[in-house]
Amino acid sequence: MKNSIYLDGSKPTYKGNLHLHTDWSDGRLPAAKVVEVFKEKGYHFISISDHEVFTRTDEFNSDHFITIPGMERGGLNHVPDKDPGYHFGVIDDPTVEPEQERFGHLQPFLTPIPWTGEQSPQLLIDEMRAHGNLVVFNHPEWHLTRFDDMVNYHNFFAIEIYNHSTEWSTASSYGAAYWDHALQNGKRVFGIAADDSHGHYKNWKIPEYGGGWVQVQSEALTHYEIVKSLKEGRFYSSTGPEIHSLKVEEGQLKIECSPCKFIMFKAFPLRGPFLGKFDSGEPMTSASMPIDEEMTYIRVECIDFEGNVAWSNPVFVTDLLEEAQK
Ligand SMILES: [Zn+2]
Ligand SMILES: [Zn+2]
């Protein structure tokens, strides 16, 4: 089995939120204010993903903070204007040469998108891809998405596995079960935690901003390098804990993290261990498990003493087998 480094503790990482709204759609704050909010919270990048309007805001970019062009595209309700429907995160991908022209700043899109049959979500995904974008399957739990949609639809690179807005609004924020369903059916997709912040509460004591994020290992804080790392899965998602390193060494998957209560290896089809210092209750900062060649993927969740989670991306075991080497 090959050795492989997925997250290298010696390399820089950048914190970002890929899903949020401003007053360009149904958010309360203007983009410039939202940028300030995230800068103050120590973020390095955001994607302003307003509903049905694409944003491209280079004017907010500096050496220490960038905005990644994007939007949220949704609709496709079986019953017009009623949930459930489909929302997709759209992220401009500068690493590809698109078949069709890229979207421009404040380019509007018609809504609602009508449901014209089971092919509707796929047509929308493919249209976004043709214009040079990555697509994220947003908040599946909140949208009462069917589990098999994760298998039957294609060409999305990630599933939103934590959506902070739908956690405090309806306690339906976790998409990890959808993620596992996709992975167990052979999909190679990553998991993304995000805020989906709208800023609706003026005097909030419970913050809407900064609830879920991605931490991306990248060569540089640029649109190109961040998206390249996202596509390679060189990031983790979190609502609190940090993952410092993730690697395969001599047939063992090894993780290092900030102090956590549990470290859980989710492997399939052979279950991985759920580890904690149950007798002493002491925090854990590392763990490892042997990789069985019968496994298809392994991902790791690190859970802190407040119940916050860091999710690694999946390690695909077939990539590690010697015969996979060319
Ligand atoms: Zn949405
Ligand atoms: Zn949203």
CSV table of C-alpha atoms and ligand atoms in Angstrom, one decimal:
chain,number,residue,atom,x,y,z
A,1,MET,CA,0.0,0.0,0.0
A,2,LYS,CA,1.3,3.4,-0.9
A,3,ASN,CA,2.1,6.2,1.6
A,4,SER,CA,0.2,9.4,0.9
A,5,ILE,CA,-0.2,12.8,2.6
A,6,TYR,CA,-3.7,14.3,2.4
A,7,LEU,CA,-3.2,17.2,4.8
A,8,ASP,CA,0.4,18.2,5.5
A,9,GLY,CA,0.7,19.9,8.9
A,10,SER,CA,3.8,21.9,7.7
A,11,LYS,CA,1.9,23.6,4.9
A,12,PRO,CA,-0.2,26.8,5.1
A,13,THR,CA,-4.0,26.5,5.3
A,14,TYR,CA,-6.7,29.1,4.6
A,15,LYS,CA,-10.1,29.4,6.3
A,16,GLY,CA,-13.1,30.1,4.1
A,17,ASN,CA,-16.9,30.2,3.9
A,18,LEU,CA,-18.3,29.1,0.5
A,19,HIS,CA,-22.0,29.8,1.2
A,20,LEU,CA,-23.5,33.2,2.4
A,21,HIS,CA,-25.9,35.8,1.3
A,22,THR,CA,-25.9,39.6,1.0
A,23,ASP,CA,-28.4,42.2,0.0
A,24,TRP,CA,-27.8,41.3,-3.6
A,25,SER,CA,-30.4,38.6,-2.8
A,26,ASP,CA,-32.2,37.9,0.5
A,27,GLY,CA,-29.3,38.8,2.9
A,28,ARG,CA,-29.6,41.9,5.1
A,29,LEU,CA,-26.1,43.3,4.8
A,30,PRO,CA,-24.3,44.7,1.8
A,31,ALA,CA,-21.3,42.7,0.4
A,32,ALA,CA,-18.7,45.2,1.7
A,33,LYS,CA,-20.1,44.7,5.3
A,34,VAL,CA,-20.2,40.9,5.0
A,35,VAL,CA,-16.6,41.0,3.8
A,36,GLU,CA,-15.6,43.0,7.0
A,37,VAL,CA,-17.5,40.5,9.2
A,38,PHE,CA,-15.5,37.6,7.9
A,39,LYS,CA,-12.2,39.4,7.9
A,40,GLU,CA,-12.8,40.3,11.5
A,41,LYS,CA,-13.4,36.6,12.2
A,42,GLY,CA,-10.1,35.6,10.8
A,43,TYR,CA,-11.3,34.2,7.5
A,44,HIS,CA,-9.0,34.3,4.4
A,45,PHE,CA,-11.7,33.9,1.8
A,46,ILE,CA,-15.4,33.8,1.1
A,47,SER,CA,-17.7,33.1,-1.9
A,48,ILE,CA,-20.6,35.5,-2.0
A,49,SER,CA,-23.2,33.0,-3.1
A,50,ASP,CA,-26.4,35.0,-3.5
A,51,HIS,CA,-29.6,33.5,-4.9
A,52,GLU,CA,-29.8,33.6,-8.7
A,53,VAL,CA,-27.2,36.4,-9.1
A,54,PHE,CA,-23.6,35.7,-9.8
A,55,THR,CA,-20.9,37.7,-8.0
A,56,ARG,CA,-17.4,38.5,-9.1
A,57,THR,CA,-15.9,41.0,-6.6
A,58,ASP,CA,-12.2,41.4,-7.2
A,59,GLU,CA,-12.4,44.9,-5.5
A,60,PHE,CA,-12.5,43.2,-2.1
A,61,ASN,CA,-9.4,41.1,-2.8
A,62,SER,CA,-6.0,41.8,-1.1
A,63,ASP,CA,-2.9,39.7,-0.1
A,64,HIS,CA,-4.7,38.5,3.0
A,65,PHE,CA,-8.3,38.0,1.9
A,66,ILE,CA,-10.0,37.0,-1.4
A,67,THR,CA,-13.6,36.5,-2.7
A,68,ILE,CA,-14.2,33.6,-5.0
A,69,PRO,CA,-16.8,34.2,-7.7
A,70,GLY,CA,-20.0,32.3,-7.2
A,71,MET,CA,-23.7,32.1,-6.5
A,72,GLU,CA,-26.5,29.8,-5.3
A,73,ARG,CA,-28.8,28.5,-8.0
A,74,GLY,CA,-32.1,26.9,-6.9
A,75,GLY,CA,-35.7,26.0,-7.5
A,76,LEU,CA,-36.9,22.9,-9.3
A,77,ASN,CA,-39.8,22.5,-6.8
A,78,HIS,CA,-42.2,19.7,-7.7
A,79,VAL,CA,-44.9,22.0,-6.5
A,80,PRO,CA,-44.1,25.5,-7.6
A,81,ASP,CA,-42.7,27.7,-4.8
A,82,LYS,CA,-42.9,24.9,-2.2
A,83,ASP,CA,-40.1,23.0,-0.7
A,84,PRO,CA,-38.4,20.6,-1.2
A,85,GLY,CA,-36.5,21.7,-4.2
A,86,TYR,CA,-32.9,21.8,-5.1
A,87,HIS,CA,-30.2,24.4,-4.4
A,88,PHE,CA,-26.8,24.2,-5.8
A,89,GLY,CA,-23.6,26.1,-4.8
A,90,VAL,CA,-21.9,27.4,-7.9
A,91,ILE,CA,-18.1,28.2,-7.6
A,92,ASP,CA,-16.1,29.7,-10.5
A,93,ASP,CA,-13.4,27.2,-11.4
A,94,PRO,CA,-10.4,29.0,-13.0
A,95,THR,CA,-8.5,25.7,-13.6
A,96,VAL,CA,-10.7,24.8,-16.5
A,97,GLU,CA,-11.4,26.2,-20.0
A,98,PRO,CA,-15.2,26.4,-20.1
A,99,GLU,CA,-17.3,25.4,-23.1
A,100,GLN,CA,-19.4,28.5,-22.6
A,101,GLU,CA,-18.7,32.0,-21.4
A,102,ARG,CA,-18.1,32.5,-17.7
A,103,PHE,CA,-20.8,34.4,-15.7
A,104,GLY,CA,-20.2,38.1,-15.0
A,105,HIS,CA,-20.7,40.2,-11.9
A,106,LEU,CA,-24.4,40.6,-11.0
A,107,GLN,CA,-25.5,38.5,-13.9
A,108,PRO,CA,-29.1,37.6,-12.9
A,109,PHE,CA,-30.8,34.3,-13.5
A,110,LEU,CA,-34.5,33.5,-13.8
A,111,THR,CA,-36.3,32.0,-10.8
A,112,PRO,CA,-38.2,29.8,-10.1
A,113,ILE,CA,-36.7,27.2,-12.3
A,114,PRO,CA,-39.5,24.9,-13.3
A,115,TRP,CA,-39.5,21.2,-12.6
A,116,THR,CA,-39.6,19.4,-16.0
A,117,GLY,CA,-39.0,15.9,-14.8
A,118,GLU,CA,-36.3,13.9,-13.1
A,119,GLN,CA,-33.6,15.2,-15.5
A,120,SER,CA,-34.2,18.8,-14.3
A,121,PRO,CA,-31.5,18.9,-11.5
A,122,GLN,CA,-28.9,17.3,-13.8
A,123,LEU,CA,-29.6,19.8,-16.6
A,124,LEU,CA,-29.0,22.6,-14.1
A,125,ILE,CA,-25.8,21.1,-12.8
A,126,ASP,CA,-24.5,20.5,-16.4
A,127,GLU,CA,-25.3,24.1,-17.4
A,128,MET,CA,-23.4,25.5,-14.4
A,129,ARG,CA,-20.4,23.2,-15.3
A,130,ALA,CA,-20.5,24.2,-18.9
A,131,HIS,CA,-19.9,27.8,-17.9
A,132,GLY,CA,-16.8,26.9,-15.9
A,133,ASN,CA,-18.1,26.3,-12.4
A,134,LEU,CA,-17.9,23.7,-9.7
A,135,VAL,CA,-21.2,22.6,-8.2
A,136,VAL,CA,-22.0,21.8,-4.6
A,137,PHE,CA,-25.2,19.9,-3.5
A,138,ASN,CA,-26.5,22.3,-0.9
A,139,HIS,CA,-28.3,21.5,2.4
A,140,PRO,CA,-29.8,18.2,1.4
A,141,GLU,CA,-31.3,17.5,4.9
A,142,TRP,CA,-33.1,20.8,5.0
A,143,HIS,CA,-34.4,20.3,1.5
A,144,LEU,CA,-35.7,16.8,2.3
A,145,THR,CA,-33.6,15.6,-0.6
A,146,ARG,CA,-33.9,12.0,-1.6
A,147,PHE,CA,-30.9,9.9,-0.7
A,148,ASP,CA,-30.7,8.4,-4.1
A,149,ASP,CA,-30.4,11.9,-5.6
A,150,MET,CA,-26.8,11.7,-4.4
A,151,VAL,CA,-26.3,8.6,-6.6
A,152,ASN,CA,-28.6,9.4,-9.6
A,153,TYR,CA,-27.2,12.9,-10.2
A,154,HIS,CA,-23.6,13.5,-11.3
A,155,ASN,CA,-20.9,16.2,-11.8
A,156,PHE,CA,-21.2,17.8,-8.4
A,157,PHE,CA,-17.9,17.9,-6.6
A,158,ALA,CA,-19.1,18.2,-3.1
A,159,ILE,CA,-22.1,17.9,-0.7
A,160,GLU,CA,-22.8,20.5,1.9
A,161,ILE,CA,-22.5,18.3,5.1
A,162,TYR,CA,-23.1,21.2,7.5
A,163,ASN,CA,-25.2,24.3,7.0
A,164,HIS,CA,-25.1,26.6,10.0
A,165,SER,CA,-28.2,28.6,9.0
A,166,THR,CA,-30.5,25.5,8.8
A,167,GLU,CA,-29.1,24.3,12.1
A,168,TRP,CA,-30.3,27.2,14.1
A,169,SER,CA,-33.5,27.8,12.0
A,170,THR,CA,-34.8,24.2,11.7
A,171,ALA,CA,-32.2,21.8,13.3
A,172,SER,CA,-31.7,20.1,9.9
A,173,SER,CA,-28.2,20.9,9.0
A,174,TYR,CA,-26.2,17.7,8.8
A,175,GLY,CA,-25.6,16.1,5.4
A,176,ALA,CA,-23.1,13.5,6.4
A,177,ALA,CA,-25.6,10.7,5.9
A,178,TYR,CA,-26.2,11.8,2.4
A,179,TRP,CA,-22.4,12.0,1.9
A,180,ASP,CA,-21.9,8.4,3.1
A,181,HIS,CA,-24.8,7.3,0.9
A,182,ALA,CA,-23.0,8.8,-2.1
A,183,LEU,CA,-19.6,7.4,-1.1
A,184,GLN,CA,-21.0,3.9,-0.4
A,185,ASN,CA,-22.4,3.9,-3.9
A,186,GLY,CA,-19.0,4.7,-5.4
A,187,LYS,CA,-19.2,8.5,-5.8
A,188,ARG,CA,-16.0,10.5,-5.3
A,189,VAL,CA,-17.4,13.6,-3.6
A,190,PHE,CA,-16.1,15.9,-0.8
A,191,GLY,CA,-17.9,17.4,2.2
A,192,ILE,CA,-18.3,21.1,2.8
A,193,ALA,CA,-19.3,22.9,6.0
A,194,ALA,CA,-20.7,26.5,5.5
A,195,ASP,CA,-22.7,29.2,7.1
A,196,ASP,CA,-25.4,30.0,4.6
A,197,SER,CA,-25.5,33.3,6.6
A,198,HIS,CA,-28.2,35.9,5.7
A,199,GLY,CA,-27.7,38.3,8.6
A,200,HIS,CA,-31.4,38.5,9.4
A,201,TYR,CA,-30.9,39.2,13.1
A,202,LYS,CA,-29.6,42.7,14.0
A,203,ASN,CA,-28.6,42.1,17.6
A,204,TRP,CA,-27.8,38.5,17.6
A,205,LYS,CA,-26.2,36.9,20.7
A,206,ILE,CA,-25.9,33.6,18.8
A,207,PRO,CA,-23.9,34.5,15.8
A,208,GLU,CA,-25.1,33.6,12.3
A,209,TYR,CA,-21.6,34.1,10.9
A,210,GLY,CA,-18.7,31.7,11.5
A,211,GLY,CA,-20.6,28.5,12.3
A,212,GLY,CA,-19.2,26.2,9.6
A,213,TRP,CA,-16.2,26.6,7.3
A,214,VAL,CA,-13.6,24.9,5.2
A,215,GLN,CA,-9.9,25.0,6.0
A,216,VAL,CA,-8.0,24.6,2.7
A,217,GLN,CA,-4.3,23.6,2.3
A,218,SER,CA,-3.1,25.6,-0.6
A,219,GLU,CA,0.1,26.8,-2.2
A,220,ALA,CA,-1.2,30.4,-2.1
A,221,LEU,CA,-4.2,32.5,-1.2
A,222,THR,CA,-5.4,32.9,-4.8
A,223,HIS,CA,-8.7,32.0,-6.5
A,224,TYR,CA,-6.8,29.5,-8.8
A,225,GLU,CA,-4.9,27.8,-6.0
A,226,ILE,CA,-7.8,27.6,-3.5
A,227,VAL,CA,-10.2,26.1,-6.1
A,228,LYS,CA,-7.4,23.7,-7.3
A,229,SER,CA,-7.0,22.5,-3.7
A,230,LEU,CA,-10.8,22.2,-3.3
A,231,LYS,CA,-11.0,20.0,-6.4
A,232,GLU,CA,-8.2,17.8,-5.0
A,233,GLY,CA,-9.9,17.5,-1.6
A,234,ARG,CA,-7.0,19.2,0.2
A,235,PHE,CA,-9.2,20.6,2.9
A,236,TYR,CA,-11.3,19.7,5.8
A,237,SER,CA,-14.6,21.1,7.1
A,238,SER,CA,-15.3,22.2,10.6
A,239,THR,CA,-17.6,23.7,13.2
A,240,GLY,CA,-14.8,24.0,15.7
A,241,PRO,CA,-11.9,21.5,15.9
A,242,GLU,CA,-8.8,21.6,13.7
A,243,ILE,CA,-7.3,18.8,11.7
A,244,HIS,CA,-3.5,19.3,11.7
A,245,SER,CA,-2.5,16.4,9.5
A,246,LEU,CA,-4.0,13.4,7.7
A,247,LYS,CA,-1.8,10.8,6.1
A,248,VAL,CA,-1.3,7.1,5.2
A,249,GLU,CA,1.9,5.6,6.4
A,250,GLU,CA,2.7,1.9,6.2
A,251,GLY,CA,-0.9,0.8,5.9
A,252,GLN,CA,-2.2,3.1,8.7
A,253,LEU,CA,-4.4,6.1,8.3
A,254,LYS,CA,-3.1,8.7,10.8
A,255,ILE,CA,-4.7,11.9,12.0
A,256,GLU,CA,-3.6,14.7,14.2
A,257,CYS,CA,-6.1,17.3,15.5
A,258,SER,CA,-6.8,19.9,18.2
A,259,PRO,CA,-7.9,18.4,21.5
A,260,CYS,CA,-11.1,16.3,21.0
A,261,LYS,CA,-13.4,14.0,22.9
A,262,PHE,CA,-13.7,11.4,20.2
A,263,ILE,CA,-12.0,10.5,16.9
A,264,MET,CA,-14.2,8.4,14.7
A,265,PHE,CA,-13.0,6.6,11.6
A,266,LYS,CA,-15.9,6.0,9.2
A,267,ALA,CA,-14.9,3.2,6.9
A,268,PHE,CA,-17.0,1.2,4.5
A,269,PRO,CA,-17.9,-1.6,4.1
A,270,LEU,CA,-15.9,-2.6,7.2
A,271,ARG,CA,-16.6,-0.3,10.1
A,272,GLY,CA,-13.7,1.7,11.5
A,273,PRO,CA,-13.0,2.4,15.2
A,274,PHE,CA,-14.7,5.0,17.3
A,275,LEU,CA,-12.0,6.2,19.7
A,276,GLY,CA,-12.0,8.1,23.0
A,277,LYS,CA,-10.2,8.1,26.3
A,278,PHE,CA,-13.4,6.8,28.0
A,279,ASP,CA,-11.8,6.0,31.4
A,280,SER,CA,-9.9,9.2,31.9
A,281,GLY,CA,-11.9,11.6,29.8
A,282,GLU,CA,-8.7,13.2,28.6
A,283,PRO,CA,-8.6,14.9,25.2
A,284,MET,CA,-7.2,13.1,22.2
A,285,THR,CA,-5.0,14.8,19.7
A,286,SER,CA,-4.1,11.9,17.4
A,287,ALA,CA,-5.3,8.5,16.3
A,288,SER,CA,-4.7,5.9,13.7
A,289,MET,CA,-6.3,2.8,12.2
A,290,PRO,CA,-5.1,0.0,9.9
A,291,ILE,CA,-6.4,0.2,6.4
A,292,ASP,CA,-8.0,-3.0,5.0
A,293,GLU,CA,-7.8,-3.4,1.2
A,294,GLU,CA,-11.5,-4.5,1.3
A,295,MET,CA,-12.5,-1.0,2.4
A,296,THR,CA,-13.6,1.4,-0.3
A,297,TYR,CA,-13.2,4.7,1.6
A,298,ILE,CA,-12.4,6.0,5.1
A,299,ARG,CA,-13.2,9.4,6.4
A,300,VAL,CA,-12.5,10.8,9.9
A,301,GLU,CA,-14.6,12.9,12.3
A,302,CYS,CA,-13.0,14.7,15.2
A,303,ILE,CA,-15.5,15.8,17.9
A,304,ASP,CA,-14.6,18.2,20.6
A,305,PHE,CA,-16.0,18.5,24.2
A,306,GLU,CA,-18.7,21.0,23.0
A,307,GLY,CA,-19.9,18.6,20.3
A,308,ASN,CA,-18.3,20.6,17.4
A,309,VAL,CA,-17.0,18.5,14.6
A,310,ALA,CA,-14.2,18.5,12.1
A,311,TRP,CA,-14.7,16.3,9.0
A,312,SER,CA,-11.8,15.0,6.9
A,313,ASN,CA,-12.4,14.3,3.3
A,314,PRO,CA,-12.5,10.6,2.3
A,315,VAL,CA,-9.4,8.6,1.7
A,316,PHE,CA,-10.2,6.3,-1.3
A,317,VAL,CA,-8.5,3.0,-0.6
A,318,THR,CA,-8.2,1.9,-4.3
A,319,ASP,CA,-5.9,5.0,-4.8
A,320,LEU,CA,-3.5,3.5,-2.3
A,321,LEU,CA,-3.2,0.0,-3.7
A,322,GLU,CA,0.1,-0.7,-5.5
A,323,GLU,CA,-1.6,-1.9,-8.7
A,324,ALA,CA,-3.2,1.6,-8.9
A,325,GLN,CA,0.3,3.0,-9.5
A,326,LYS,CA,1.1,3.7,-13.1
B,1,ZN,ZN,-30.2,27.3,-0.2
B,2,ZN,ZN,-28.1,29.8,0.8
